[in-house]
Every structure is written in C-alpha cells, then in structure tokens.
Amino acid sequence: MLPPRYDPSEVEPRVLARWEKADPWRCDPHSRKPPYSIVIPPPNITGRLHLGHNLVYTLHDLLIRYKRMDGYEACWFPGTDHAGIATQNVVERALAREGLTRQAVGREEFERRVWAWKEKYGNEIVDQLKVLGCSCDWSRQRFTLDPGLSRAVTLAFVRLHREGLIYRGEYMVHWCPRCGTALSDVEVEHEEADGHLYFIRYPLEEGGHVTVATTRPETMLGDTGVAVNPHDERHRGLIGRMALLPLLGRRLPIVGAREVDPAFGTGVLKITPGHDPVDREIGKRHTLPTMDVLNPDGTINDHGGPFAGLDRFAAREEIVKRLKAEGLLEKVVPYRHAVGHCQRCRTRVEPKISTQWFVRMTPLAEPAIQAVRSGRIQFVPDRWAKVYFDWLEGIRDWCVSRQLWWGHRIPAWYGPDGEAFIALDEAEARTLAGERYGREVPLRQDEDVLDTWFSSALWPFSVMGWPEKTVELRVFYPTSVLVTAFDILFFWVARMAMMGLHFMEEVPFREVLITPFIVDERGQKMSRSRGNMIDALEVKESHGMDALRFTMAQSSTKGREIRFSQRQLDEARNFENKLWNMARFILTNTEDLPVGGSLEGRLLSVEDRWLLSRLSGLVDKVRTELDRYNFHLATDALYHVVWHELCDWYLELAKLRLQGGDREERITCQLVLREALDLVVRLLHPIMPFLTEEIWGHMGEKGSLSRAAYPEPCPEWRDLEAEGQLGRLMDLIREVRAVRAEVGVLAGAEVDLVLVAGGEELARAFAPAIQRLARAASVRHEPGARPPHGAARGVAGEIAFFLPVGELVDWEAVRARTRRDLEKARAELGKLETRLANPQFREKAAPDVVSKAEEEAQALRARCARLERYLAD
RNA sequence: GGGCGAGUAGCUCAGCGGGAGAGCAUCCGGCUUACAUCCGGAAGGCCAGAGGUUCGAUCCCUCUCUCGCCCACCA
C-alpha cells in the first residue's frame, strides 16, 4: 500500500540508486536506431547547481528522455569545464585565507593545489547533475583538461596557427588589474557609472594653452600627443605645434585626426596610445610613441615619474590635486558613462597595450554566418539569429592568451631571439628550432594559458574523441540540439559554430534553443554578489526535484525571462502529490485485475470513450508541443488533463462502477484506469522522472521507465460523440452544484433533481453519476413539469431543471442569479446576431466559423427562453 | 547611439485573427473512505494608450508611453 502523501525525499534517492545501478542510459553507437545527441554545456568545477543550470539541464534531460523513449539512440555526453579564471580565482581566495598568494607558492604548487581542489570538489557538480536526474551516459564523462581534450586543444591551436588564423602581436587589449591578465572583448561588461569629466590645460610650447577633456586623468602620464579635428576652425591652427604635458613636461606634438569630435568637450583630444584604442590608431598614423604607464596590477609604472607605484585611482586623485595646485585644472563636471568591468571579478578594466595571441575571426565567422542563414543551424526562438549575425558580422579578433596558471598552456616555445615555434609538443618545437638555428638552443615555453572558452569551442567534437576518427563522431556529430541561456551566445555558441565548421566541416548542432533567463521574485538577476541565488538542492529538499523540473518546464516560454516563483513551485509539488494519489487510487482499485487483460473488444462506456478520446488528444498535444520546444504548453496540457479531467471526472465516475456495477463493467473500468495510468506515466516521465519511475515500479513493471516507449498517437481513440455527451453531463452537474451553492442548500443535503426540458438521455444514462456528483437524491425527467413553490431552478445549456428544496431557498439569490445569467446570455446572443446579420461576415468568414456561430446562437436562444420562463414565474 | 523583449484578473503568468484563461490570493460551502499538498461553488479584466489593416483584433501594421535586457572605442 502506497503512503497517502508523496515524499520525494524518500523516493528520489531510491530511484537514483536504482538508476545508478542499472545504468540505463549508456548508449550504443552501433545500434541501428536513429541517433539523437546532446553535449552538455559543461558546468564549471567551481560551480554549485543553481536555477539557471537547473533550467538548462532540465530541458536537455527532458529532450533526451523523450527521444530515448521515442526510439532514438539518444546520447547525452556529460562533462565539466576547468573554467580558467573562475577556478583560479576560487583557489586564490582559498589561498588568501591561509595568508598565501599564488606567487608565494609558485606555479607548480599552485597548479597542484588546483588539481587537488578539482579532485575534491570537481565531482560535486557532477553528483548534483545526477541528483537533478540528468540521464547522461556517465561512462562518457569528460573534463576539458583531460589528456585527450588537451591534445585536441593543442592540435587546434597548431592547425589554426599553420593556417595563418592565429598570430601573436602587440595590441590594445582589455586588462584586468586584479586578475592580472588580458581579457577578450566579451569578458568585459560595460556598466553605466557616475564619473567626472576633467578639463585640463595643456600649455603650448610657445605660450598659451589648450584644454583637453578626459575621464581618466591618470592616463595623461602616457600621453604622447594632442589631436584636434582638422576641420575644426577653432583649433586647425594648432596642428604642427607643440604642447607640454603638465606635471611631467613631456613635449606633445599636436596632430590632426578626423576621429576627434569637435562637439565633445573642448574639441581637443589628448593622445594616449598605450591606453586607448582610438588614441592608438591616431598615434600609429602620426608615429607618436606608445607608452604603457601601468604595471600588471594596475599601479603606475616608472613612466609615471613621481606617481610611480601609486594605484591608478590614487594616482588619479594625486594628479588632480597637483593640477589644481598648478592652476591647470579648468573644471570638473559630473559625467555618466559606460565603464568596462571584468566579468569575473567586477574590477574596472583598463585598455592596455600588450603582446598577446589572437585568433583571426573574420574567416571563421563567415561560414558560421552562412550556416545559420542557410538553416543548417536553427535558432529557437529565431530572433536570436539576428543577435548572432550582428555579433559575427562585426567580430574582432579574439585575444586567446591569458596571464593565468590554470588552463591549457599555449603550445609556443621561444628561441633565444624570441622567435616562436608553435608545435604539438616540445620535441616538435625543438625540431623546428633546430631547422632554424642549425643547432640545439634552449627553448622556453610560453608562460600563458588559453582562454577557457577556447577549449569549450571544441567541446562538441573533442568529447567525442576528435582528432581520432571515432565511431561516436561518425554517429553523433553533429549533435541534435543545444540548450542554453543567451548569456553565452557569443562566448560559446558562436565559437562552437565557428570551430565545428572549421575542424569538422560541419555544424556542431542543428538547433540552438535559447532559454529565458531566470530572475528572482522581484525581477532581479540572480547573482552571487546580490546574494539572491537559489540553490537547486535546497528546492529539492523542500519540494522535490520533479516539482522543480516541472516548474522549469512550465516556465520555459518563449519570453526573455522567468521570474522564479515560490507559488508555482508549491503548485508543482501539489501536482506531484496529485499524481501520486491518482496512482495510489488506480493501483489499489485494480489489484484484483488479472494481468494481461486488454481493452480489445470490450464494451466501453461513454465515459471510457470520453477519457480515451481526451488522452488521445493529450498525446498529440504533448508530442506536438515538445517537438516545437513549447515545454510550457505540453506541461499545461498534462496538468490540466490529468488533474481536471482524469482525476476530477473520470476517477469520480469510476468509483461508481468500481463499487457497484457488474463484474464485466468493473473490469472494463479497471482496464481503462490502468491504461490511463500507463499512458500518463509515460507521457510525464521526461518531465518528472523520479515520481513516474517510482509509480512504474509499483505497476509491476520491470526495467526502467526511461527505456519504455513513449506513447504513440492513438487516433482510433478519438470520439467526438463521447466528448460531446460527457461535456453536456459535466455542464449539467456543474450547473446543479452552482445552483445549490448559490441557493444555500447545504453541501451534504441531498435533494431531488427534476429535468423539465432536455436531458432525457443524460438522465437515462447517467442517473447514478448525477446523483453522486451533484448530490441528488433522485434524478427524474418530467417534461413540462411545473416547479412547486420553493423550487430552485437552473439552466445548463439547453437543459432546464429544478430542485424542490422548499423553504431552504434564498429566493432573492435565485432570481438575481437567473437575471444575471439571462443578461449574460442575451449580451452574448446580441453580439452573435449582429455578427451573423452582417452579410460580409457570412461571405468572407470561413464556413465552419459561420456555422459554429449559428449553432451557438441557437443554443443561446434556447437558453434565454428557458431563463425567461423561469423569471416570469 | 543601435537592437531586442515585456506591459492581459490583487499577484505570477499562459493565450496571439473569430468564446478572455490558469495557478495563487480573496469570498462562500465541504474531513464525499486517492489526495485538506484535497473537493465543490463564487467574485474579479475598456487584454498599457492612440491610429490603421480586416467582415471581425488582446492577437497583424504604425506611432506613443512605462519597465527590463543586450550591443556600441565619443575621450
């Protein structure tokens, strides 16, 4: 006997253990089934599962379970990401708690510690994925720093380099002073911030001055020129003259540059080629020297003269103070502008000239653009394609080197003269060096590592064993679908597309499903710093993982954000319990059913036919909506049919037949119940795997439900006649209940029901059901009978009835209710009639729309007539 | 400065060319032996605003307003 309350904390671990043991998701590339594959967006080893993960992984799992059940060889490749900066930061923080820094312990020790950290915590996230129910093929789990995947990374780098798509050079990059590394463009987040615009006087060599405006006065230490727009009447004459850098006295040539906006500030721009991309361009054109004034940690270096050693912000203050003292600070005005921050640590980044490795993106981007344009990759919703195009079309080269210690070491070795040898390993580099120098020379490997996203870009094929020609690659590449939030569209999705097309000459996935973004109940982005992250495991504790998964599926609309809602979660938990009790009811009431019974050839009652018809519709609906990634519509349909049709109506009706009725009828009913349970459990399994698997076990089934077949469409069950008849029955019962409630008949009291017009077939076929569900003492059909004094009346569709309740009736309530109903019906009828009276409507509207309107109008006229007669009494 | 999304019942949100819906909250009534995480009933909406297309618009088009997000080297 099942307990009356579903307890996920008891069931889920048990189901999990069963899965762990049976390993039901190991896939076989040699099977003849059509392949369906997904590679996991690898979670960071630093991660803990939050709702964002939960959404993405739930949807992946939902799809893979659906396809697996539906006859595909469905393979989900799991794994984790070393997550360069993120992980390094976490371990550095741990070191800091010991009073250490990575520099203090040294690179080797640091790497050892990160690995140790990974061994200790890296599997936590994997365990969490399992707890979530992810049906991955765990035998294929990979890590981006695994030897195989590292080889793939090295090979990709070497190949790109030989193809001229990777180069090294001195360019302006975003620099995070806290992380001490260069960043790519996408790792910089721009945020509006209140700052100041400083107007500074630069003396002219021959007397007088010009005033420049800047938001970063400290960068003046690196100024090597001044520029004005050559078309600017006011300043044109300055070109070719010399200004003097305040505080340092450096001579600054004044040049003309069209980039200078005469309308901004004073129309005079100070040129700092070491710390501003526009200045860099202008500087290059006019052969102004480039001067880097920042140390890697953001302090001023020796070029800063008296300010050397100060932090950039301290230097700013100091410089402003000195300028003011010397009368060179004309004014300071408040100024709001966007400033770049390090995605990982929120530190303000600095543009800084530096020598880095870059991937040439334009040649890689072109095929990736074409792949989407031609439809070989499809975005869902497709509006994301535009965002993708916009980014790729304006793409700039990708800075891939990072001054970090945790990651794939760049496979470049330098000779004594600084010549770089790019090779798969040191031996190969040595050979290359030997060819150049003609002798053994000492080589030094590049200290830097690659952007963590470089390995991620290769993930869809590196997890399948690339560069080997594996059977997995042959069968499962390209993958079927990728599910992700939009925040890694550029970081990951676009780069996978480019690398997949380049190295595999084929897209990495056919569809990209972009999910909404989860925000908290107040609509705020969830983030660690806000402290509003919701831990999936805590939700699991309180509501069960299936409830969370159900909520995720239900929330997964085509909108842009999902507002997390506790109530919705409660609702899902209630649904869990409902399902549990539905199963409990069906199982206990079918215990005596002989196994192997079949509905085949049995005489079905109207409600049986109605239920099967509804379930047939449900199967179609769920399949259609899942195929379209409309998870919320599939979920809503399941919720509604299971709860409000199967449970509220069929189960209630079934009770009659299970108690009384003849034996054959009871068996039929039991068979229908089992059929319904079987179907519902299969349909729901991808969404609520734990609960359904548990019920499946109680149904006496062997093996995992996850390997059972997904319900096929069953058009032979469609029965509109039964649906119509049950619809009328439900209307009548509802109306009787409503009248009773309105009129104040005690819920427990049984009163007679007299149908005075219409409904004879219902009364004949369903009298016991009506008695039970509408709490009627008896059901009589007496056409034209006059209600006695003190009878409550009602009209359900075309059926008129009364309840002789005598003194119980609140007469005012009855009349008020009838009047209201009549008004409503009349208004509705009025609208319909004007529409029908319009010749253009009859002419242009679809025929079925017209006939439907006519039918409705007729029904409404009948209803009005009945209501009017009641009122007239 | 570009681009995108959202504005529907008190709240959270579905629906998106021919009936304005769900859950929660509210009110009324129920321990009807699967479930009180339940059952029955009720109340609640110029579907942001203004134009347009259409026989017909919450749904399509244009504009406006209000929020939110993404992208962008104006110092």
Short mmCIF file of C-alpha atoms in Angstrom, two decimals, chain A residues 25 33 61-74 623 678-687 689 692 696 704-712:
data_model
loop_
_atom_site.label_atom_id
_atom_site.label_comp_id
_atom_site.label_asym_id
_atom_site.label_seq_id
_atom_site.Cartn_x
_atom_site.Cartn_y
_atom_site.Cartn_z
CA TRP A 25 21.43 5.48 -20.30
CA LYS A 33 18.39 3.38 -34.17
CA ASP A 61 17.20 15.95 -19.95
CA LEU A 62 13.59 16.32 -20.91
CA LEU A 63 14.51 16.18 -24.58
CA ILE A 64 16.92 13.31 -24.27
CA ARG A 65 14.46 11.24 -22.26
CA TYR A 66 11.69 11.98 -24.71
CA LYS A 67 13.80 10.97 -27.68
CA ARG A 68 15.23 7.93 -25.95
CA MET A 69 11.73 6.70 -25.21
CA ASP A 70 10.67 7.58 -28.70
CA GLY A 71 13.05 5.15 -30.31
CA TYR A 72 16.21 7.12 -30.85
CA GLU A 73 19.70 6.15 -29.83
CA ALA A 74 19.85 9.09 -27.51
CA ARG A 623 4.19 15.39 -28.70
CA ASP A 678 0.31 3.76 -18.01
CA LEU A 679 -0.08 6.47 -20.57
CA VAL A 680 0.16 9.37 -18.17
CA VAL A 681 3.23 7.99 -16.51
CA ARG A 682 4.98 7.54 -19.84
CA LEU A 683 3.97 10.95 -21.07
CA LEU A 684 5.18 12.63 -17.92
CA HIS A 685 8.37 10.74 -17.48
CA PRO A 686 10.67 13.17 -19.30
CA ILE A 687 9.39 15.96 -17.09
CA PRO A 689 11.33 11.16 -13.99
CA THR A 692 6.94 8.34 -12.66
CA TRP A 696 6.17 2.45 -12.77
CA SER A 704 13.42 1.47 -16.15
CA LEU A 705 10.57 3.59 -17.41
CA SER A 706 13.22 5.70 -19.07
CA ARG A 707 13.64 2.90 -21.58
CA ALA A 708 9.96 2.28 -22.15
CA ALA A 709 8.27 3.54 -25.28
CA TYR A 710 6.79 7.00 -25.49
CA PRO A 711 3.05 6.88 -26.19
CA GLU A 712 2.27 6.84 -29.85
#
